[in-house]
Every structure is written in C-alpha cells, then in structure tokens.
mmCIF file of C-alpha atoms in Angstrom:
data_model
loop_
_atom_site.group_PDB
_atom_site.id
_atom_site.type_symbol
_atom_site.label_atom_id
_atom_site.label_comp_id
_atom_site.label_asym_id
_atom_site.label_seq_id
_atom_site.Cartn_x
_atom_site.Cartn_y
_atom_site.Cartn_z
ATOM 1 C CA UNK W 20 124.317 109.038 123.898
ATOM 2 C CA UNK W 21 127.474 110.633 122.415
ATOM 3 C CA UNK W 22 127.363 113.691 120.178
ATOM 4 C CA UNK W 23 128.251 111.632 117.108
ATOM 5 C CA UNK W 24 125.541 109.235 117.594
ATOM 6 C CA UNK W 25 123.017 112.191 118.327
ATOM 7 C CA UNK W 26 124.108 113.972 115.136
ATOM 8 C CA UNK W 27 123.628 110.813 113.120
ATOM 9 C CA UNK W 28 120.121 110.260 114.584
ATOM 10 C CA UNK W 29 118.935 113.807 113.763
ATOM 11 C CA UNK W 30 120.364 113.527 110.322
ATOM 12 C CA UNK W 31 118.507 110.045 109.769
ATOM 13 C CA UNK W 32 115.316 111.630 110.980
ATOM 14 C CA UNK W 33 115.759 114.723 108.773
ATOM 15 C CA UNK W 34 116.325 112.649 105.741
ATOM 16 C CA UNK W 35 113.251 110.588 106.513
ATOM 17 C CA UNK W 36 111.058 113.547 106.915
ATOM 18 C CA UNK W 37 112.337 115.200 103.746
ATOM 19 C CA UNK W 38 111.753 111.897 101.750
ATOM 20 C CA UNK W 39 108.270 111.493 103.141
ATOM 21 C CA UNK W 40 107.130 115.043 102.352
ATOM 22 C CA UNK W 41 108.689 114.931 98.909
ATOM 23 C CA UNK W 42 107.198 111.456 97.967
ATOM 24 C CA UNK W 43 104.559 111.164 95.396
ATOM 25 C CA UNK W 44 102.314 108.315 94.526
ATOM 26 C CA UNK W 45 103.185 106.140 91.441
ATOM 27 C CA UNK W 46 100.876 106.353 88.251
ATOM 28 C CA UNK W 47 101.174 102.571 87.655
ATOM 29 C CA UNK W 48 102.331 99.503 89.279
ATOM 30 C CA UNK W 49 103.367 96.257 87.621
ATOM 31 C CA UNK W 50 104.597 92.849 89.022
ATOM 32 C CA UNK W 51 107.395 90.922 87.106
ATOM 33 C CA UNK W 52 109.418 87.943 88.017
ATOM 34 C CA UNK W 53 109.811 84.133 88.092
ATOM 35 C CA UNK W 54 106.896 83.963 90.301
ATOM 36 C CA UNK W 55 104.430 85.482 87.790
ATOM 37 C CA UNK W 56 103.158 83.836 84.531
ATOM 38 C CA UNK W 57 104.975 86.430 82.358
ATOM 39 C CA UNK W 58 108.364 85.889 84.042
ATOM 40 C CA UNK W 59 110.747 88.790 83.752
ATOM 41 C CA UNK W 60 109.463 89.852 80.541
ATOM 42 C CA UNK W 61 108.338 93.493 80.834
ATOM 43 C CA UNK W 62 105.859 93.324 77.918
ATOM 44 C CA UNK W 63 104.127 90.483 79.779
ATOM 45 C CA UNK W 64 104.046 92.086 83.198
ATOM 46 C CA UNK W 65 100.892 91.877 85.487
ATOM 47 C CA UNK W 66 99.465 95.357 85.677
ATOM 48 C CA UNK W 67 97.955 96.494 88.986
ATOM 49 C CA UNK W 68 94.670 98.577 88.913
ATOM 50 C CA UNK W 69 94.318 101.706 90.906
ATOM 51 C CA UNK W 70 91.583 101.480 93.670
ATOM 52 C CA UNK W 71 88.475 103.525 93.254
ATOM 53 C CA UNK W 72 88.335 104.338 96.930
ATOM 54 C CA UNK W 73 91.895 105.559 97.063
ATOM 55 C CA UNK W 74 94.197 106.379 94.187
ATOM 56 C CA UNK W 75 97.445 105.797 96.064
ATOM 57 C CA UNK W 76 96.439 102.101 96.611
ATOM 58 C CA UNK W 77 96.845 99.493 93.733
ATOM 59 C CA UNK W 78 95.014 96.092 93.534
ATOM 60 C CA UNK W 79 95.572 92.848 91.766
ATOM 61 C CA UNK W 80 94.506 89.350 92.243
ATOM 62 C CA UNK W 81 97.735 87.380 91.171
ATOM 63 C CA UNK W 82 98.877 83.837 91.375
ATOM 64 C CA UNK W 83 102.622 83.800 92.621
ATOM 65 C CA UNK W 84 104.723 80.487 92.565
ATOM 66 C CA UNK W 85 106.257 79.665 95.927
ATOM 67 C CA UNK W 86 109.975 80.099 96.408
ATOM 68 C CA UNK W 87 110.345 82.295 93.341
ATOM 69 C CA UNK W 88 111.143 86.027 92.858
ATOM 70 C CA UNK W 89 109.198 88.969 91.892
ATOM 71 C CA UNK W 90 109.435 92.632 91.987
ATOM 72 C CA UNK W 91 107.110 95.635 91.781
ATOM 73 C CA UNK W 92 107.933 98.227 89.252
ATOM 74 C CA UNK W 93 106.502 101.682 88.752
ATOM 75 C CA UNK W 94 107.718 102.168 85.140
ATOM 76 C CA UNK W 95 108.206 99.554 82.271
ATOM 77 C CA UNK W 96 112.089 99.780 82.353
ATOM 78 C CA UNK W 97 115.121 98.480 84.361
#
C-alpha cells in the first residue's frame, strides 16, 4: 500500500467516524413517490410512526407498487 492510498484510507475512516458521531436521529420520516398512493405530492406523503420501543426506529405498513420509485424524506420539502 502506497502512502497516497494509506492517506486516503485514513481520511475516509476519519470522515466516517466524524459523521457517525455527529449524526442525529430524524424527528419524522415520510415516504413519497410513484410507488405510493400519494405520488410525489408532499402533502399526501405517507407518514411513518416512531416505534414505542426505540425512538430511532420508524414503522409503517405501506403498499408499494412494483417497478416504481419512492424516497424517504425527513422533512416536507425538497
């Protein structure tokens, strides 16, 4: 392993650790997209509920259409 590769590896590991330590859980999680009944309309997004056992876990029972796109958002804005 050369010095350049070693330096890149150390930098990537350091950035990962900093990101992991500074991350915080989302207050809300919604699902939008063609695969959902509300489509890409943010006001009709599917809101996921926080788990009673662990507030960092969100739950939802959702029908998603096959071969269509969807995204998870933490806020109602693009």
